[in-house]
């Protein structure tokens, strides 16, 4: 077995800012020796990384809710892993943790950086490693707080969620069902639509890839009383189609706009926005990190649903740090089915 002094840390660094869909040329493989663990710090081994659509935004120059990844820096990524060396009494070797690991095999953290890196222990009795990246992790928190705090669902209301078979979407739809809403998903392809209805219990799902006008026709059929809450993960034309069907006092949660992330022309904003005026409706953005001090409450609630079988959690696991550049693209082609996770090492 190798000692810390002989461990090599393989990494993926950002080599160049992409135009459109990222390619291999935007990345650079690197390796460096794992440094000594500082006093009060820990050495973590990466087990699995969360691949997120937001990564595309972090590759761009410019101001956002979080600074861009610099050229030459290790790509930012949330993940789960294990403590393999500790000089901190709060963390023992063998503890499982969640943190911003970066796309690399090891992370050495000084105590002063624990909070900034979101280091927290995770309990594998509550959920599996991959569930801690999905419904119990960042996407689950996004779905939970976006729906509950911004959407404020009431039993009997109609909730529409796009990206329905994805990480955030599956959480949103299942919580909305638990809260007594009628839930209509929007997803790409028959297989995903069938899964959200049959396995997750959504009332209906619209296949937006079924042809021109499919979303409009699907909303007409499945939302006869209109849309009270729209949880928007995709933006673009689908947002416009839903805007045309909202009810008075509707709430639209702007969570993401994945249809626009690789645009090489300016982002398409909503054309039907006057529907907000007519319907006295509101559209509000959400950034999950704002809810960090309440994550534990949502985790406790969702862990209960997982345990009693009211909630399912589907992850799509790809393997190997070096596959990161190709794996990331799956989010933008829709090849992922469930939360996309990159397994870096066996536990
Ligand atoms: N605001 C926040 O704090 C926050 C936090 C987390 C995530 N997000 C956002 O939430 C959204 C979902 O993220 P996720 O992690 O749950 O990803 P995901 O849904 O698991 O994966 C992305 C999915 O987006 C769909 N998609 C890709 N291109 C599309 C297009 N042109 N039109 C419509 N759908 C398209 C694909 O599904 P189909 O096969 O169905 O097309 C793909 O599987 C993203 O917009 C992300 O940026 C926001």
Short mmCIF file of C-alpha atoms and ligand atoms in Angstrom, two decimals:
data_model
loop_
_atom_site.label_atom_id
_atom_site.label_comp_id
_atom_site.label_asym_id
_atom_site.label_seq_id
_atom_site.Cartn_x
_atom_site.Cartn_y
_atom_site.Cartn_z
CA UNK A 1 0.00 0.00 0.00
CA UNK A 2 1.31 3.46 -0.85
CA UNK A 3 1.93 5.98 1.95
CA UNK A 4 0.74 9.59 1.67
CA UNK A 5 4.29 10.59 0.74
CA UNK A 6 4.16 8.41 -2.38
CA UNK A 7 0.58 9.07 -3.49
CA UNK A 8 0.06 10.72 -6.86
CA UNK A 9 -3.00 12.89 -7.44
CA UNK A 10 -4.38 12.68 -10.98
CA UNK A 11 -6.42 15.71 -11.94
CA UNK A 12 -8.39 17.31 -14.75
CA UNK A 13 -7.66 20.99 -15.18
CA UNK A 14 -9.34 23.62 -17.34
CA UNK A 15 -7.07 24.28 -20.32
CA UNK A 16 -9.15 26.74 -22.35
CA UNK A 17 -12.59 28.34 -22.24
CA UNK A 18 -15.05 26.60 -24.56
CA UNK A 19 -17.17 28.03 -27.33
CA UNK A 20 -20.31 25.91 -27.58
CA UNK A 21 -20.10 22.31 -26.38
CA UNK A 22 -16.79 21.65 -24.56
CA UNK A 23 -14.32 19.27 -26.20
CA UNK A 24 -11.20 17.40 -25.02
CA UNK A 25 -9.17 20.46 -26.07
CA UNK A 26 -10.73 22.40 -23.17
CA UNK A 27 -9.16 20.03 -20.64
CA UNK A 28 -5.72 19.01 -19.55
CA UNK A 29 -4.74 15.94 -17.53
CA UNK A 30 -2.20 16.62 -14.80
CA UNK A 31 -0.69 14.86 -11.83
CA UNK A 32 1.13 16.01 -8.73
CA UNK A 33 2.32 14.50 -5.47
CA UNK A 34 -0.16 14.53 -2.61
CA UNK A 35 1.18 17.04 -0.06
CA UNK A 36 1.64 16.34 3.66
CA UNK A 37 -1.61 16.80 5.59
CA UNK A 38 -1.34 20.12 7.48
CA UNK A 39 -1.88 20.33 11.28
CA UNK A 40 -5.65 20.42 11.89
CA UNK A 41 -6.33 19.29 8.32
CA UNK A 42 -7.45 16.17 6.50
CA UNK A 43 -6.56 14.19 3.40
CA UNK A 44 -9.57 12.95 1.45
CA UNK A 45 -9.81 10.32 -1.25
CA UNK A 46 -12.38 11.06 -3.96
CA UNK A 47 -14.86 8.23 -4.44
CA UNK A 48 -17.49 9.84 -6.68
CA UNK A 49 -18.05 13.23 -8.27
CA UNK A 50 -21.24 15.06 -9.15
CA UNK A 51 -21.34 16.08 -12.81
CA UNK A 52 -23.55 19.14 -13.08
CA UNK A 53 -24.87 21.32 -15.89
CA UNK A 54 -23.58 24.30 -13.87
CA UNK A 55 -20.03 23.17 -14.70
CA UNK A 56 -20.56 24.56 -18.18
CA UNK A 57 -21.20 28.00 -16.68
CA UNK A 58 -18.15 27.78 -14.38
CA UNK A 59 -16.00 27.30 -17.50
CA UNK A 60 -17.02 30.73 -18.81
CA UNK A 61 -15.26 33.98 -18.02
CA UNK A 62 -17.38 36.54 -16.25
CA UNK A 63 -19.41 37.26 -13.17
CA UNK A 64 -21.93 34.74 -11.86
CA UNK A 65 -23.11 33.53 -8.45
CA UNK A 66 -19.69 31.89 -8.04
CA UNK A 67 -16.31 32.85 -9.62
CA UNK A 68 -15.34 31.06 -12.84
CA UNK A 69 -12.75 28.26 -12.73
CA UNK A 70 -9.43 29.82 -13.76
CA UNK A 71 -7.44 28.55 -16.72
CA UNK A 72 -5.01 25.94 -15.42
CA UNK A 73 -7.02 25.30 -12.26
CA UNK A 74 -8.43 21.94 -11.22
CA UNK A 75 -12.05 21.80 -12.43
CA UNK A 76 -14.52 22.47 -9.62
CA UNK A 77 -16.78 19.55 -8.69
CA UNK A 78 -18.77 18.50 -5.69
CA UNK A 79 -18.24 14.95 -4.55
CA UNK A 80 -18.20 12.31 -1.88
CA UNK A 81 -15.18 10.53 -0.50
CA UNK A 82 -13.34 9.16 2.47
CA UNK A 83 -10.94 10.53 5.06
CA UNK A 84 -7.63 8.70 4.59
CA UNK A 85 -5.45 10.82 6.88
CA UNK A 86 -6.55 13.17 9.64
CA UNK A 87 -4.90 15.65 11.96
CA UNK A 88 -8.29 16.92 13.13
CA UNK A 89 -10.16 15.41 16.06
CA UNK A 90 -13.56 15.92 14.36
CA UNK A 91 -12.67 13.65 11.43
CA UNK A 92 -11.44 10.08 11.73
CA UNK A 93 -9.80 7.95 9.08
CA UNK A 94 -12.60 6.02 7.37
CA UNK A 95 -15.26 8.73 7.78
CA UNK A 96 -17.29 9.39 4.64
CA UNK A 97 -17.65 13.03 3.69
CA UNK A 98 -19.12 15.35 1.10
CA UNK A 99 -17.11 18.36 -0.12
CA UNK A 100 -16.07 20.34 -3.16
CA UNK A 101 -13.44 17.83 -4.20
CA UNK A 102 -12.59 19.07 -7.68
CA UNK A 103 -12.02 16.67 -10.56
CA UNK A 104 -9.08 14.91 -8.93
CA UNK A 105 -8.28 11.78 -6.93
CA UNK A 106 -7.29 13.40 -3.63
CA UNK A 107 -8.06 16.60 -1.76
CA UNK A 108 -5.87 17.94 1.03
CA UNK A 109 -7.72 20.44 3.17
CA UNK A 110 -6.46 22.80 5.85
CA UNK A 111 -8.93 23.38 8.69
CA UNK A 112 -9.44 26.99 7.58
CA UNK A 113 -10.79 25.69 4.25
CA UNK A 114 -13.30 23.15 5.62
CA UNK A 115 -16.26 25.53 5.48
CA UNK A 116 -15.42 27.06 2.10
CA UNK A 117 -15.21 23.55 0.64
CA UNK A 118 -18.49 22.51 2.24
CA UNK A 119 -16.86 19.65 4.13
CA UNK A 120 -19.48 17.63 6.03
CA UNK A 121 -19.71 14.04 7.19
CA UNK A 122 -22.27 11.82 5.47
CA UNK A 123 -23.91 8.76 6.94
CA UNK A 124 -24.11 5.79 4.59
CA UNK A 125 -26.82 4.27 6.78
CA UNK A 126 -29.08 7.16 5.67
CA UNK A 127 -28.31 6.90 1.96
CA UNK A 128 -25.78 5.41 -0.45
CA UNK A 129 -22.77 7.37 -1.70
CA UNK A 130 -24.53 8.19 -4.95
CA UNK A 131 -27.78 9.15 -3.20
CA UNK A 132 -25.72 11.69 -1.24
CA UNK A 133 -24.94 13.28 -4.63
CA UNK A 134 -28.55 13.10 -5.75
CA UNK A 135 -31.72 13.45 -3.66
CA UNK A 136 -29.74 13.90 -0.42
CA UNK A 137 -27.18 16.16 -2.09
CA UNK A 138 -27.02 19.42 -4.00
CA UNK A 139 -29.63 18.58 -6.71
CA UNK A 140 -32.06 17.29 -4.10
CA UNK A 141 -31.62 20.44 -2.04
CA UNK A 142 -32.23 22.52 -5.17
CA UNK A 143 -35.44 20.70 -5.95
CA UNK A 144 -36.64 20.78 -2.38
CA UNK A 145 -36.04 24.46 -1.60
CA UNK A 146 -36.93 25.67 -5.08
CA UNK A 147 -40.28 23.92 -4.93
CA UNK A 148 -41.10 24.44 -1.27
CA UNK A 149 -39.74 27.96 -0.65
CA UNK A 150 -40.29 29.60 -4.02
CA UNK A 151 -43.08 27.45 -5.44
CA UNK A 152 -45.03 27.04 -2.20
CA UNK A 153 -47.16 24.17 -3.50
CA UNK A 154 -50.67 23.56 -2.22
CA UNK A 155 -52.46 20.23 -2.49
CA UNK A 156 -54.48 19.99 -5.67
CA UNK A 157 -52.33 22.44 -7.65
CA UNK A 158 -50.79 21.47 -10.97
CA UNK A 159 -46.98 21.41 -11.01
CA UNK A 160 -45.03 21.10 -14.25
CA UNK A 161 -41.31 20.28 -14.14
CA UNK A 162 -38.91 20.13 -17.08
CA UNK A 163 -35.78 17.98 -17.05
CA UNK A 164 -38.15 15.63 -15.25
CA UNK A 165 -35.98 12.49 -15.37
CA UNK A 166 -32.85 14.34 -14.28
CA UNK A 167 -31.44 14.91 -10.83
CA UNK A 168 -33.34 18.04 -9.83
CA UNK A 169 -36.46 17.11 -11.80
CA UNK A 170 -36.97 13.70 -10.20
CA UNK A 171 -36.80 15.27 -6.74
CA UNK A 172 -39.18 18.10 -7.59
CA UNK A 173 -41.83 15.82 -9.07
CA UNK A 174 -41.71 13.32 -6.24
CA UNK A 175 -41.94 15.97 -3.52
CA UNK A 176 -44.80 17.66 -5.35
CA UNK A 177 -46.66 14.32 -5.45
CA UNK A 178 -46.03 13.78 -1.74
CA UNK A 179 -47.46 17.26 -1.10
CA UNK A 180 -50.65 16.31 -2.94
CA UNK A 181 -50.14 18.08 -6.27
CA UNK A 182 -50.92 16.93 -9.79
CA UNK A 183 -47.50 16.55 -11.44
CA UNK A 184 -46.66 16.69 -15.12
CA UNK A 185 -43.09 16.15 -16.23
CA UNK A 186 -41.40 17.21 -19.45
CA UNK A 187 -38.50 15.02 -20.62
CA UNK A 188 -36.72 13.90 -23.78
CA UNK A 189 -37.80 10.52 -25.13
CA UNK A 190 -40.35 7.82 -24.44
CA UNK A 191 -38.16 5.83 -22.04
CA UNK A 192 -37.63 8.74 -19.66
CA UNK A 193 -41.29 9.72 -19.82
CA UNK A 194 -42.42 6.18 -19.09
CA UNK A 195 -40.06 5.97 -16.12
CA UNK A 196 -41.23 9.18 -14.44
CA UNK A 197 -44.86 8.07 -14.72
CA UNK A 198 -44.52 4.36 -13.93
CA UNK A 199 -41.66 4.44 -11.41
CA UNK A 200 -41.92 7.89 -9.85
CA UNK A 201 -45.69 8.20 -9.96
CA UNK A 202 -46.00 11.44 -11.94
CA UNK A 203 -49.50 11.90 -13.37
CA UNK A 204 -48.20 12.43 -16.90
CA UNK A 205 -45.03 13.23 -18.83
CA UNK A 206 -44.63 15.12 -22.08
CA UNK A 207 -41.92 13.99 -24.50
CA UNK A 208 -40.64 17.29 -25.85
CA UNK A 209 -38.71 15.43 -28.55
CA UNK A 210 -41.89 13.85 -29.96
CA UNK A 211 -42.18 16.54 -32.64
CA UNK A 212 -43.05 20.20 -33.20
CA UNK A 213 -45.90 21.34 -30.97
CA UNK A 214 -45.53 18.34 -28.62
CA UNK A 215 -45.16 20.46 -25.49
CA UNK A 216 -48.10 22.73 -26.31
CA UNK A 217 -50.32 19.75 -27.13
CA UNK A 218 -49.17 17.87 -24.03
CA UNK A 219 -49.86 20.82 -21.73
CA UNK A 220 -53.32 21.19 -23.22
CA UNK A 221 -54.07 17.52 -22.64
CA UNK A 222 -52.50 17.05 -19.20
CA UNK A 223 -53.01 20.46 -17.59
CA UNK A 224 -56.67 21.20 -18.38
CA UNK A 225 -56.87 23.71 -15.50
CA UNK A 226 -53.57 25.36 -16.38
CA UNK A 227 -50.18 25.37 -14.65
CA UNK A 228 -49.96 26.70 -11.07
CA UNK A 229 -46.24 26.04 -10.60
CA UNK A 230 -43.59 25.59 -13.27
CA UNK A 231 -40.18 24.38 -12.12
CA UNK A 232 -37.95 25.39 -15.02
CA UNK A 233 -34.72 23.49 -15.58
CA UNK A 234 -34.38 24.12 -19.30
CA UNK A 235 -35.51 27.62 -20.42
CA UNK A 236 -35.90 28.31 -24.15
CA UNK A 237 -39.03 27.38 -26.10
CA UNK A 238 -40.39 25.07 -23.42
CA UNK A 239 -40.53 27.99 -20.98
CA UNK A 240 -42.51 30.00 -23.53
CA UNK A 241 -44.94 27.12 -24.05
CA UNK A 242 -45.55 26.81 -20.31
CA UNK A 243 -45.91 30.59 -19.86
CA UNK A 244 -48.84 30.43 -22.25
CA UNK A 245 -50.64 28.02 -19.87
CA UNK A 246 -50.08 29.51 -16.41
CA UNK A 247 -52.92 30.26 -14.02
CA UNK A 248 -53.60 33.42 -12.04
CA UNK A 249 -51.03 33.74 -9.25
CA UNK A 250 -48.73 31.10 -10.78
CA UNK A 251 -45.17 30.69 -9.55
CA UNK A 252 -42.30 29.92 -11.92
CA UNK A 253 -39.04 28.78 -10.39
CA UNK A 254 -36.08 29.65 -12.58
CA UNK A 255 -33.65 26.91 -11.60
CA UNK A 256 -31.70 26.57 -14.83
CA UNK A 257 -31.81 26.94 -18.60
CA UNK A 258 -29.80 24.00 -19.89
CA UNK A 259 -31.13 24.47 -23.44
CA UNK A 260 -29.14 27.72 -23.54
CA UNK A 261 -25.84 26.84 -21.81
CA UNK A 262 -23.89 26.01 -24.98
CA UNK A 263 -25.33 28.81 -27.09
CA UNK A 264 -22.89 30.65 -29.28
CA UNK A 265 -25.52 33.35 -29.82
CA UNK A 266 -27.21 35.38 -27.05
CA UNK A 267 -29.48 33.48 -24.63
CA UNK A 268 -33.12 33.30 -25.67
CA UNK A 269 -35.24 35.06 -23.07
CA UNK A 270 -38.96 34.42 -22.57
CA UNK A 271 -41.13 35.85 -25.34
CA UNK A 272 -44.41 35.18 -23.52
CA UNK A 273 -43.43 37.12 -20.40
CA UNK A 274 -46.53 39.35 -20.47
CA UNK A 275 -48.42 36.26 -19.36
CA UNK A 276 -46.92 37.07 -15.93
CA UNK A 277 -48.69 40.43 -15.99
CA UNK A 278 -52.02 39.09 -17.17
CA UNK A 279 -51.95 36.32 -14.57
CA UNK A 280 -50.44 38.33 -11.68
CA UNK A 281 -47.79 35.62 -11.67
CA UNK A 282 -44.17 35.66 -10.62
CA UNK A 283 -40.94 34.17 -11.83
CA UNK A 284 -38.11 33.84 -9.34
CA UNK A 285 -34.55 32.56 -9.54
CA UNK A 286 -33.03 30.21 -6.99
CA UNK A 287 -29.41 29.44 -6.08
CA UNK A 288 -29.22 26.36 -3.90
CA UNK A 289 -26.23 27.52 -1.83
CA UNK A 290 -28.45 30.19 -0.21
CA UNK A 291 -30.19 27.39 1.69
CA UNK A 292 -27.04 25.72 3.08
CA UNK A 293 -28.00 26.39 6.71
CA UNK A 294 -31.25 24.45 6.17
CA UNK A 295 -29.91 21.48 4.16
CA UNK A 296 -30.00 19.24 7.23
CA UNK A 297 -33.77 19.76 7.55
CA UNK A 298 -34.45 18.79 3.94
CA UNK A 299 -32.05 15.84 4.17
CA UNK A 300 -33.90 14.55 7.24
CA UNK A 301 -37.25 14.85 5.45
CA UNK A 302 -36.07 13.21 2.25
CA UNK A 303 -34.21 10.45 4.10
CA UNK A 304 -37.57 9.62 5.67
CA UNK A 305 -39.22 9.42 2.24
CA UNK A 306 -36.41 7.20 0.93
CA UNK A 307 -36.77 4.92 3.91
CA UNK A 308 -40.54 4.56 3.71
CA UNK A 309 -40.36 4.05 -0.08
CA UNK A 310 -42.21 7.23 -1.05
CA UNK A 311 -39.14 8.55 -2.84
CA UNK A 312 -36.81 6.92 -5.36
CA UNK A 313 -33.37 8.07 -6.39
CA UNK A 314 -31.94 7.19 -9.79
CA UNK A 315 -28.30 7.75 -10.58
CA UNK A 316 -26.40 7.17 -13.80
CA UNK A 317 -22.86 6.18 -12.87
CA UNK A 318 -19.93 6.43 -15.29
CA UNK A 319 -16.46 5.32 -14.27
CA UNK A 320 -12.96 6.74 -14.37
CA UNK A 321 -11.54 10.22 -13.82
CA UNK A 322 -10.21 10.35 -17.40
CA UNK A 323 -13.69 9.92 -18.86
CA UNK A 324 -14.75 13.26 -17.34
CA UNK A 325 -14.62 15.32 -20.59
CA UNK A 326 -16.92 12.93 -22.48
CA UNK A 327 -19.13 12.16 -19.49
CA UNK A 328 -19.93 15.83 -18.92
CA UNK A 329 -21.32 16.16 -22.46
CA UNK A 330 -24.02 13.56 -21.69
CA UNK A 331 -25.85 16.24 -19.69
CA UNK A 332 -26.27 18.35 -22.81
CA UNK A 333 -27.23 15.53 -25.16
CA UNK A 334 -29.63 14.00 -22.65
CA UNK A 335 -27.69 10.70 -22.60
CA UNK A 336 -27.71 10.67 -18.80
CA UNK A 337 -30.71 8.93 -17.26
CA UNK A 338 -30.87 10.11 -13.66
CA UNK A 339 -28.27 12.00 -11.69
CA UNK A 340 -24.93 11.83 -13.55
CA UNK A 341 -22.17 10.59 -11.23
CA UNK A 342 -18.52 9.96 -12.05
CA UNK A 343 -17.12 7.12 -9.97
CA UNK A 344 -13.43 7.82 -9.37
CA UNK A 345 -12.56 4.98 -7.00
CA UNK A 346 -14.17 1.99 -5.25
CA UNK A 347 -15.02 2.55 -1.61
N1 LIG B 1 -30.12 27.15 -9.45
C1 LIG B 1 -29.44 26.20 -8.80
O1 LIG B 1 -29.00 26.37 -7.67
C2 LIG B 1 -29.24 24.89 -9.49
C3 LIG B 1 -28.68 23.79 -8.82
C4 LIG B 1 -28.58 22.56 -9.50
C5 LIG B 1 -29.00 22.47 -10.83
N2 LIG B 1 -29.50 23.58 -11.44
C6 LIG B 1 -30.01 23.51 -12.81
O2 LIG B 1 -31.04 22.55 -12.86
C7 LIG B 1 -31.12 21.99 -14.15
C8 LIG B 1 -31.10 20.47 -14.06
O3 LIG B 1 -29.85 20.06 -13.53
P1 LIG B 1 -29.60 18.52 -13.17
O4 LIG B 1 -28.34 18.47 -12.42
O5 LIG B 1 -30.82 17.97 -12.57
O6 LIG B 1 -29.34 17.89 -14.60
P2 LIG B 1 -30.10 16.64 -15.23
O7 LIG B 1 -31.51 17.05 -15.43
O8 LIG B 1 -29.81 15.43 -14.43
O9 LIG B 1 -29.37 16.48 -16.62
C9 LIG B 1 -29.55 17.42 -17.61
C10 LIG B 1 -30.76 17.06 -18.50
O10 LIG B 1 -31.16 18.24 -19.20
C11 LIG B 1 -31.89 17.85 -20.33
N3 LIG B 1 -31.53 18.67 -21.47
C12 LIG B 1 -30.32 18.82 -22.05
N4 LIG B 1 -30.40 19.68 -23.10
C13 LIG B 1 -31.70 20.07 -23.17
C14 LIG B 1 -32.41 20.94 -24.05
N5 LIG B 1 -31.80 21.56 -25.07
N6 LIG B 1 -33.73 21.11 -23.84
C15 LIG B 1 -34.36 20.47 -22.84
N7 LIG B 1 -33.75 19.64 -21.96
C16 LIG B 1 -32.43 19.45 -22.14
C17 LIG B 1 -31.54 16.38 -20.61
O11 LIG B 1 -32.69 15.60 -20.32
P3 LIG B 1 -33.69 15.16 -21.50
O12 LIG B 1 -33.19 13.85 -21.98
O13 LIG B 1 -35.00 15.09 -20.79
O14 LIG B 1 -33.61 16.20 -22.56
C18 LIG B 1 -30.46 16.08 -19.60
O15 LIG B 1 -30.50 14.75 -19.15
C19 LIG B 1 -29.97 22.59 -14.94
O16 LIG B 1 -30.44 23.68 -15.69
C20 LIG B 1 -29.03 23.07 -13.86
O17 LIG B 1 -28.19 24.12 -14.29
C21 LIG B 1 -29.63 24.77 -10.80
#
